[in-house]
Backbone as a printed PyTorch tensor [residue, N CA C, xyz], in Angstrom:
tensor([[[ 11.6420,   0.8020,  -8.8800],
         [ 10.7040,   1.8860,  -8.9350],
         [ 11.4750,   3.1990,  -8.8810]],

        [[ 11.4110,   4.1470,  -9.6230],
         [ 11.7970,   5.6410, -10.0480],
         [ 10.6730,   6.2040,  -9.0190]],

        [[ 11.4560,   7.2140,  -8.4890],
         [ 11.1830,   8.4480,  -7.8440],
         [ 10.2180,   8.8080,  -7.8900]],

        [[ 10.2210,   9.4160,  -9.1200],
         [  8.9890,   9.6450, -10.1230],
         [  7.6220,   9.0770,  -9.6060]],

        [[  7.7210,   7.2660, -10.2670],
         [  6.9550,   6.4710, -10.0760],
         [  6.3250,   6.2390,  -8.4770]],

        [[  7.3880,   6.5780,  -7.5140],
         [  6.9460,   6.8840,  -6.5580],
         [  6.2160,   8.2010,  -6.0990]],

        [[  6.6640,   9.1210,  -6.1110],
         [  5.7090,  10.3060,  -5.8770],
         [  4.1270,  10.2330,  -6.4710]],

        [[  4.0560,   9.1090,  -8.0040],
         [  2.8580,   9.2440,  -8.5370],
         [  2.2680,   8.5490,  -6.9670]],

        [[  3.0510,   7.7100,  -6.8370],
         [  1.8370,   6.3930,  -6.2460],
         [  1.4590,   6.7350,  -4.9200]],

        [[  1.8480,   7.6160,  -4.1360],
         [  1.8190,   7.8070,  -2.4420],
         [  0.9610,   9.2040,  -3.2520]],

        [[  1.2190,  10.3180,  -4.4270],
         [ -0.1400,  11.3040,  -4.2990],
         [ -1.6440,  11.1070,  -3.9840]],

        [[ -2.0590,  10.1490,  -4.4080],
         [ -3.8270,   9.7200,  -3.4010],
         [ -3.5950,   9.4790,  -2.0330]],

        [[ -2.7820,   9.0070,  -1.6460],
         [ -2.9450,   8.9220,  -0.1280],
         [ -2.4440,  10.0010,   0.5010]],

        [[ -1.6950,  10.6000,   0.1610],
         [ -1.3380,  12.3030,   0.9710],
         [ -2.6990,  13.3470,   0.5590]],

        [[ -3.2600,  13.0950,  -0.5260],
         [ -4.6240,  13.6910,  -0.5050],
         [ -5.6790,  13.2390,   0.0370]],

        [[ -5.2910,  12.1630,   0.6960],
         [ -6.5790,  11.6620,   1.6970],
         [ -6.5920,  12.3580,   3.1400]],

        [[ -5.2050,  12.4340,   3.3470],
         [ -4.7820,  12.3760,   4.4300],
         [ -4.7790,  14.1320,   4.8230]],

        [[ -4.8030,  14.8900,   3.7320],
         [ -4.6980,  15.9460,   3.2580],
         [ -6.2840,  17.2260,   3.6540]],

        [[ -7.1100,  15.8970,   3.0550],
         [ -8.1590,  16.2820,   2.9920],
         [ -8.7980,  16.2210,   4.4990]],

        [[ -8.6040,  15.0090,   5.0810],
         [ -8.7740,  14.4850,   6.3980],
         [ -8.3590,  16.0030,   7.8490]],

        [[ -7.3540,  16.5490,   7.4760],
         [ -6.8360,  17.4520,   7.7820],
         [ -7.4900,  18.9850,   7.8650]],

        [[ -7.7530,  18.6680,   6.5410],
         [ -8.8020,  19.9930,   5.8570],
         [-10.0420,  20.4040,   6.4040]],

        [[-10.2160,  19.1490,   7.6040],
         [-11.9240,  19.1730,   7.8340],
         [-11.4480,  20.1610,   9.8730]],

        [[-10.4040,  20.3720,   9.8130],
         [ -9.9400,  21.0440,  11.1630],
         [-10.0870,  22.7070,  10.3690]],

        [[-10.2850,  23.1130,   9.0280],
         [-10.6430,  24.5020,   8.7480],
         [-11.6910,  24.8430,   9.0840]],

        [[-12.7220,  26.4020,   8.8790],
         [-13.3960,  26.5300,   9.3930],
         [-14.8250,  25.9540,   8.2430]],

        [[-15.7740,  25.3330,   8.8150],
         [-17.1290,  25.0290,   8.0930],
         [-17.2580,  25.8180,   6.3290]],

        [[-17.1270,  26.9380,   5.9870],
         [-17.2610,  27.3270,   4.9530],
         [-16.0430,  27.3410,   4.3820]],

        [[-14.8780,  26.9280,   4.7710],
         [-13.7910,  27.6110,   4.1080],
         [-13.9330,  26.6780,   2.7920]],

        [[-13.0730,  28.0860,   1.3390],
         [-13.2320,  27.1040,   0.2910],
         [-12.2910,  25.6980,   0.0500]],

        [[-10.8780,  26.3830,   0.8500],
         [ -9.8010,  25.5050,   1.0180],
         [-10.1540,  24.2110,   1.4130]],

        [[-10.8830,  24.1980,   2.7180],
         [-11.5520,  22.9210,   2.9130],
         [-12.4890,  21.7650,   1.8740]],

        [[-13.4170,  22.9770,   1.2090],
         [-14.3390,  22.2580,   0.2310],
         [-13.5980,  21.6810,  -0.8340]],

        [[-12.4180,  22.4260,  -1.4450],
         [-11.6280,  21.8400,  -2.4230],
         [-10.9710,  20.6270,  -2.0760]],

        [[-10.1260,  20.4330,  -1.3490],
         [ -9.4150,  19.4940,  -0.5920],
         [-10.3340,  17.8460,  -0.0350]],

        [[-11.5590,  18.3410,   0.3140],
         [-12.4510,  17.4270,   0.3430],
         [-13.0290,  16.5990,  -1.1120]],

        [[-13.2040,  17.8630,  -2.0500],
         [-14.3260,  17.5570,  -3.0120],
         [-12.9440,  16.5270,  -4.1500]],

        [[-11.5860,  17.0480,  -4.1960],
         [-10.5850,  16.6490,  -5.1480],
         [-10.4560,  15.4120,  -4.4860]],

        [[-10.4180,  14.7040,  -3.3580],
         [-10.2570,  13.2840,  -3.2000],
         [-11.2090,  12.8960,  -3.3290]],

        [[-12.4630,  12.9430,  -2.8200],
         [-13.5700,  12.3120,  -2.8570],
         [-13.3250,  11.8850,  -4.6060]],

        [[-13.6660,  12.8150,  -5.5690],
         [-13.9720,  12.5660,  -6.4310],
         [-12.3760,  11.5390,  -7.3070]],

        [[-11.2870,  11.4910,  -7.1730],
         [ -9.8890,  10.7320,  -7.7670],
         [ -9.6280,  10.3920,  -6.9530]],

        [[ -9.5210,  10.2190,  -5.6870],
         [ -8.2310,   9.6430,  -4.8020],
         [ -8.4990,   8.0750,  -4.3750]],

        [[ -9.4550,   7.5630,  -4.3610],
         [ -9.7000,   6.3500,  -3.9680],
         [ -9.3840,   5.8780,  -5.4160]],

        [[-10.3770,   6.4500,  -6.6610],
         [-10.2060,   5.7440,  -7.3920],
         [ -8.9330,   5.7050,  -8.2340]],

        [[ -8.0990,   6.6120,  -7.8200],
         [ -6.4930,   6.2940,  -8.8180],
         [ -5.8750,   5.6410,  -8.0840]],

        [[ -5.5410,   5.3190,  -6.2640],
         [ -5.0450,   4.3350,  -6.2280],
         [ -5.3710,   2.8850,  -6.2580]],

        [[ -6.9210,   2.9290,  -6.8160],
         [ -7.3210,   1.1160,  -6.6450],
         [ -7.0230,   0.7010,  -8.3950]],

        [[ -7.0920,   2.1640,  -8.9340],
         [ -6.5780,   1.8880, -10.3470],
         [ -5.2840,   1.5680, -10.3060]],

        [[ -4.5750,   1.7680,  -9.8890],
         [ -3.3100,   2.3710, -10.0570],
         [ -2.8400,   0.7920,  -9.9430]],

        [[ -3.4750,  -0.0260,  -9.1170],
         [ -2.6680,  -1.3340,  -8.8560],
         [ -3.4580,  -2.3180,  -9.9110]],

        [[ -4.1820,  -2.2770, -10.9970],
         [ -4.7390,  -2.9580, -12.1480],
         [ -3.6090,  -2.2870, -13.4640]],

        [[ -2.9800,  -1.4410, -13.2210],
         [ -2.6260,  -0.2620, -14.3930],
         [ -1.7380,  -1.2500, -15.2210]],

        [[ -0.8210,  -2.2360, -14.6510],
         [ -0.2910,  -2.7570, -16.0080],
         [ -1.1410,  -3.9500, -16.6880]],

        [[ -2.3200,  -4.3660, -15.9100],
         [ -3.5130,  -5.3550, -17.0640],
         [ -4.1050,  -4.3220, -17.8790]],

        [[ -4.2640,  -3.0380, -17.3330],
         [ -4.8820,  -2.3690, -18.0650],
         [ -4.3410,  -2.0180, -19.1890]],

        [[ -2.7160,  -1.7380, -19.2110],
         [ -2.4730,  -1.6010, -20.4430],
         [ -1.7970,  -2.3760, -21.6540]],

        [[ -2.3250,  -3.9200, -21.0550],
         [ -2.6290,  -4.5950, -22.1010],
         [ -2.6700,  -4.2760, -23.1000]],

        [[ -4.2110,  -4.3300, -23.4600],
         [ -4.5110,  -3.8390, -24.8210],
         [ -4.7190,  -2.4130, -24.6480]],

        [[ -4.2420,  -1.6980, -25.7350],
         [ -4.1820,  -0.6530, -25.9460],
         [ -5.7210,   0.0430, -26.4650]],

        [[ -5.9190,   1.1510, -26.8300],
         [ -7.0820,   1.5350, -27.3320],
         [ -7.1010,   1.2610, -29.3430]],

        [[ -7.2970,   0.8570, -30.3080],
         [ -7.1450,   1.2150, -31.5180],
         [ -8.2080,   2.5690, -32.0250]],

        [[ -7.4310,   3.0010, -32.8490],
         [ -8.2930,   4.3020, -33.5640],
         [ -8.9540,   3.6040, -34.6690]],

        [[ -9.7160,   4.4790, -35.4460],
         [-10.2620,   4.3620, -36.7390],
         [ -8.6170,   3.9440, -37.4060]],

        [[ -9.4420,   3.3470, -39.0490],
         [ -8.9160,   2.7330, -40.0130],
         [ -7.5500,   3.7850, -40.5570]],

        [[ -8.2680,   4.9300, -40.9150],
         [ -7.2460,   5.9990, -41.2190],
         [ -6.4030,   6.6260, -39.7590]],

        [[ -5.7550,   6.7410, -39.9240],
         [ -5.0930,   7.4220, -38.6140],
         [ -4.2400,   8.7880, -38.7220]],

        [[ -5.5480,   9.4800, -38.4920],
         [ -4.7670,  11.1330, -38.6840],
         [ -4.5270,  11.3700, -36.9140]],

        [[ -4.6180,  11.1670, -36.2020],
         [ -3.8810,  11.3400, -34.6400],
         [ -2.9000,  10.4570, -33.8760]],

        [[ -1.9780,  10.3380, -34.3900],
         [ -0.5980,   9.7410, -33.8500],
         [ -0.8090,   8.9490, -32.5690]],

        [[ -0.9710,  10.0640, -31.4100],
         [ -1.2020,   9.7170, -30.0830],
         [ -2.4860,   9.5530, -29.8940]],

        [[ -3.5890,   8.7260, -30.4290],
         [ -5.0650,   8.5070, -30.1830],
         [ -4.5910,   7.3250, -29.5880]],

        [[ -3.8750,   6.1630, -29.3060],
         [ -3.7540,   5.5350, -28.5590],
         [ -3.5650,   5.7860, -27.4070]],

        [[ -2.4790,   6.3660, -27.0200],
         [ -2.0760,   7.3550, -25.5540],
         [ -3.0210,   8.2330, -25.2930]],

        [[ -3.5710,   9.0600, -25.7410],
         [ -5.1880,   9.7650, -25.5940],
         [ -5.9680,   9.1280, -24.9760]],

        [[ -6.5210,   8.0760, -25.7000],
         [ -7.8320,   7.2140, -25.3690],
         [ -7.6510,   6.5270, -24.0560]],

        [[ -6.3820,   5.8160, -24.1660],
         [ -5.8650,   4.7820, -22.9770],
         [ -5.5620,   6.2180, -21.2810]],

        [[ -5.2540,   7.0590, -21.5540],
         [ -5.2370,   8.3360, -20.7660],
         [ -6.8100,   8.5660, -19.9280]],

        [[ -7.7800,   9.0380, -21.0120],
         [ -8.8340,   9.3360, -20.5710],
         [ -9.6250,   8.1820, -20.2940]],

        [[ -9.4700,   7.2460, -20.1690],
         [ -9.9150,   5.8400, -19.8630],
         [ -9.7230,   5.6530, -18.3430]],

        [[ -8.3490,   5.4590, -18.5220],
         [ -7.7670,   5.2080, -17.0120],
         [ -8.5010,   6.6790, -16.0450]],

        [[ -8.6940,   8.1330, -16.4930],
         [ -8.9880,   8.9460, -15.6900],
         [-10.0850,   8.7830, -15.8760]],

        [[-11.1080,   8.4030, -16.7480],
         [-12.7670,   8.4020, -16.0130],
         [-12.7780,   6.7980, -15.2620]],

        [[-12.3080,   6.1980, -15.0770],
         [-12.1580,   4.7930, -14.2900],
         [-12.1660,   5.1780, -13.0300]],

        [[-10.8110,   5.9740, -12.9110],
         [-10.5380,   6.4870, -11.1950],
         [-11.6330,   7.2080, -10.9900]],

        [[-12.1080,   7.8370, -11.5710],
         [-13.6910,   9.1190, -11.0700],
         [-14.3700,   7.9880, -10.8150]],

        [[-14.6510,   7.1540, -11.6190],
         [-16.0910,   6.3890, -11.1370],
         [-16.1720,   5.5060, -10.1070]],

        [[-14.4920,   4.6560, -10.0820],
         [-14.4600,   3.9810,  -8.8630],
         [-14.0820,   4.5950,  -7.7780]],

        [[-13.7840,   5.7630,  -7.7690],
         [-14.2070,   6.6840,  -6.6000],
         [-15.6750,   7.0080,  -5.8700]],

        [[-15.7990,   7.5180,  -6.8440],
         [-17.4680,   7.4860,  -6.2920],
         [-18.0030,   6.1000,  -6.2920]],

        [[-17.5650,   4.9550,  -6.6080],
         [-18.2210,   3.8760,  -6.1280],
         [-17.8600,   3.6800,  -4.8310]],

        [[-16.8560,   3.5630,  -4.4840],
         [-15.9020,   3.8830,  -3.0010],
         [-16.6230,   4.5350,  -2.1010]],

        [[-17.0750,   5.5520,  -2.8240],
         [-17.3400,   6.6630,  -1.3000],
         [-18.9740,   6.0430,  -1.2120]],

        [[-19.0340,   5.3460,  -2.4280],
         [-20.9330,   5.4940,  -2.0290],
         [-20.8110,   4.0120,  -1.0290]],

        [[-19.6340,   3.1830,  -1.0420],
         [-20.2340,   1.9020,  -0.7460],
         [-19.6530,   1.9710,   0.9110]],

        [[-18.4710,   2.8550,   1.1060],
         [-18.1340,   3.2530,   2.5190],
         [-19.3450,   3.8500,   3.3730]],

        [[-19.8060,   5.1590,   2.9100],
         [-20.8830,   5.3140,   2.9440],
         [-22.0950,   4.8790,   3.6930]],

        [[-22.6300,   3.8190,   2.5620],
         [-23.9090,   2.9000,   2.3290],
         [-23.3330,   1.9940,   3.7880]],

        [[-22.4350,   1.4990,   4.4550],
         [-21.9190,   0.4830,   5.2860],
         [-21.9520,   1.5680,   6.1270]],

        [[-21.4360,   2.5170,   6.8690],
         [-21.4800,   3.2890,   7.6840],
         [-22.9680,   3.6390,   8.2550]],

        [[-23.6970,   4.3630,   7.2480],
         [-25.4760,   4.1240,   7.4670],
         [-26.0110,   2.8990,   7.8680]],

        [[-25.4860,   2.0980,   6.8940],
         [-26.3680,   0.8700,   7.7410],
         [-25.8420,   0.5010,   9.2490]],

        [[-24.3790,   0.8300,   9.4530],
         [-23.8630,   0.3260,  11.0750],
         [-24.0250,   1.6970,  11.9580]],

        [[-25.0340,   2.6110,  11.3380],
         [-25.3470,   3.7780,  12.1530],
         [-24.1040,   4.4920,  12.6390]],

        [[-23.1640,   4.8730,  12.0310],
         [-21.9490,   5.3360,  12.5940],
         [-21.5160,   6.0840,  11.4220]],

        [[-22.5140,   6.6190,  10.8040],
         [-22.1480,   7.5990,   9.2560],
         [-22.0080,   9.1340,   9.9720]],

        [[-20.4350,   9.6020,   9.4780],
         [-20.0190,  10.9340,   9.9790],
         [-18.3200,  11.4160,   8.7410]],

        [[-19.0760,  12.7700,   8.1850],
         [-17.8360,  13.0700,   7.3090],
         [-16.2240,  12.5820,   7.7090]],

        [[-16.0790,  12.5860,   9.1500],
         [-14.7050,  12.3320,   9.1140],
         [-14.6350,  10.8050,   8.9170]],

        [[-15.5310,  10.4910,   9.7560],
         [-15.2890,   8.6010,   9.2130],
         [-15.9490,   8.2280,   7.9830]],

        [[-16.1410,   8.6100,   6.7460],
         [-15.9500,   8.7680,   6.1970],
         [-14.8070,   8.3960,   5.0440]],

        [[-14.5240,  10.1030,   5.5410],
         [-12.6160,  10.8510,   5.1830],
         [-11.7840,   9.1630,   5.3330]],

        [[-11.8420,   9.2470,   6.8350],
         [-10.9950,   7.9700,   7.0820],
         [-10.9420,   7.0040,   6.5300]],

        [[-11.9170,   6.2770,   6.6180],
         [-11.9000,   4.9530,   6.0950],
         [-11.3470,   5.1420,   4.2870]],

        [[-11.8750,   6.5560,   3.9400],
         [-11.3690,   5.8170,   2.7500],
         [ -9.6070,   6.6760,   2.4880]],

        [[ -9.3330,   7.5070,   3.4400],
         [ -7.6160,   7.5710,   3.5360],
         [ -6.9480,   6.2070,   3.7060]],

        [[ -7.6710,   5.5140,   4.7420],
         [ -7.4420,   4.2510,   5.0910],
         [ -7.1820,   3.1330,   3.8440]],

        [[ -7.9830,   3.4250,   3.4830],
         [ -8.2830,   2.1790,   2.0880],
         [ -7.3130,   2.8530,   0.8150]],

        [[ -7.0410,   4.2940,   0.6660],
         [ -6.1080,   4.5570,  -0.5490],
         [ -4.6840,   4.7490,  -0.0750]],

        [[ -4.6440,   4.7290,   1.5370],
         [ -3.1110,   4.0310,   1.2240],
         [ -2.6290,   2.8200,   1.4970]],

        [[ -3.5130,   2.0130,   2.0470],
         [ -3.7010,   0.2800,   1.7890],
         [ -3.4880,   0.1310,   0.3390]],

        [[ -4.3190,   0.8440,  -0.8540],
         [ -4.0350,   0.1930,  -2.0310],
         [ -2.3590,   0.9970,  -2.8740]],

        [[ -2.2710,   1.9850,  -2.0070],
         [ -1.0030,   2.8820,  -2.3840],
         [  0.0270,   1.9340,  -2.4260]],

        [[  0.1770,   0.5720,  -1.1480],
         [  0.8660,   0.0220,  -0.6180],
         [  0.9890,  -1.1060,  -1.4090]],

        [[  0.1660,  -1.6280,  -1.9260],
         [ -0.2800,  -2.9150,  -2.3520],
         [  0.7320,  -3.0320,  -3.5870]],

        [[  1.1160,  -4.0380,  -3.7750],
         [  2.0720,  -4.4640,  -5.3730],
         [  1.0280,  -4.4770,  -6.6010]],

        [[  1.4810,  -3.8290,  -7.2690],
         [  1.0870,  -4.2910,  -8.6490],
         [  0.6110,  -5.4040,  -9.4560]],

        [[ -0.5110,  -4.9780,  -9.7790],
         [ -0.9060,  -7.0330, -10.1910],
         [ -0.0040,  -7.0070, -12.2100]],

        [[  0.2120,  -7.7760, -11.8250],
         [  0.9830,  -7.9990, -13.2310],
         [  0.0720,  -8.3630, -14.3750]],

        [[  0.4790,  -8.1110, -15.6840],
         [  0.0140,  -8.2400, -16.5080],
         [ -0.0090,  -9.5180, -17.3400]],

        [[ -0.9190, -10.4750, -17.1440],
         [ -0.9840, -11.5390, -18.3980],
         [ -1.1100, -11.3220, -19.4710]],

        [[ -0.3810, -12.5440, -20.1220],
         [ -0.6160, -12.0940, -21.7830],
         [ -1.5540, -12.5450, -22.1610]],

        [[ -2.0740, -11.6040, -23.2790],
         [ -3.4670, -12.6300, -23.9990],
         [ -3.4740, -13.3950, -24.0970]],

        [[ -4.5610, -14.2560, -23.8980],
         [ -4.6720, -15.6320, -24.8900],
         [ -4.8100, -15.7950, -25.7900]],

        [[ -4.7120, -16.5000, -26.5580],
         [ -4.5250, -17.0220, -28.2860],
         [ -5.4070, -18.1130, -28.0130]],

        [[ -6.5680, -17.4450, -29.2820],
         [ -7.2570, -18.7440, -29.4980],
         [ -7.2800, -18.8330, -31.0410]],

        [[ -7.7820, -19.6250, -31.4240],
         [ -8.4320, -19.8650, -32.4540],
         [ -9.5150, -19.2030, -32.9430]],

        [[ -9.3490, -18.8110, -34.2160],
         [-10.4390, -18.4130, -35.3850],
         [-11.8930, -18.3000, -34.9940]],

        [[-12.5160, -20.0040, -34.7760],
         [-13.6770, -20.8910, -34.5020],
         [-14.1460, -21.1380, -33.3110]],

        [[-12.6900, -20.4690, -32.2200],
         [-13.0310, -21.8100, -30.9270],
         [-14.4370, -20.3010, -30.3790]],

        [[-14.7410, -21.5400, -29.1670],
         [-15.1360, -20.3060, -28.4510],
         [-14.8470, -19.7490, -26.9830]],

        [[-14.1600, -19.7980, -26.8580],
         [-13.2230, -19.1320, -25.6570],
         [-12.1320, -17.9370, -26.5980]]])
């Protein structure tokens, strides 16, 4: 693992942890609201992405027949992976959430926590590797 590759993978969890932090500013500050609102919405979900990322790039995206955009593969496969992390973020926060309400113990910082908790659990986690397609047949049906 490159440097690089590291700094990507520990950024959601220093913005959890970040944000978690953020909630010691004062009630209106904007600093706070930003810091809150930027994990909530990517940080859970790029690191639970982040450990699917080489099945994901499996298959690639294909363009149309003609191909006047070079990088419409890298494009598509780009904005894919980033509306993925948005949504399984907010699936994250709604289902932490939804469990907190029901065990009557729903409060922004626990919250915060649990899911700092959970994006650097998946920060940590190895990479699931990528299988190769299967090859079938023409006819079959599998």
């Amino acid at each position: 693992m490159t440097p690089q590759d590291l700094v990507v993978r520990m950024l959601p969890p220093f913005a959890g942890w970040l944000a978690l932090a953020a909630l010691a500013l004062p009630g209106g500050s904007p600093l706070r609201g930003a810091a809150v609102t930027v994990f909530l919405a990517a940080g859970p979900g790029a690191a639970l992405i982040g450990l699917c990322g080489p099945a994901l790039r499996v298959r690639s995206a294909r363009g149309p027949v003609e191909r006047r955009d070079p990088g419409f593969a890298r494009h598509s496969d780009l904005l894919e992976r980033t509306m993925l992390a948005v949504f399984v973020s907010i699936a994250a926060v709604m289902t932490v959430a939804t469990v907190l309400i029901a065990t009557h113990t729903f409060s922004a910082q626990r919250v915060l926590l649990a899911l700092a908790l959970l994006t650097t659990l998946a920060a940590f986690c190895p990479r699931l590797r990528a299988s190769p397609p299967s090859r079938t047949r023409k006819g079959s049906v599998l």
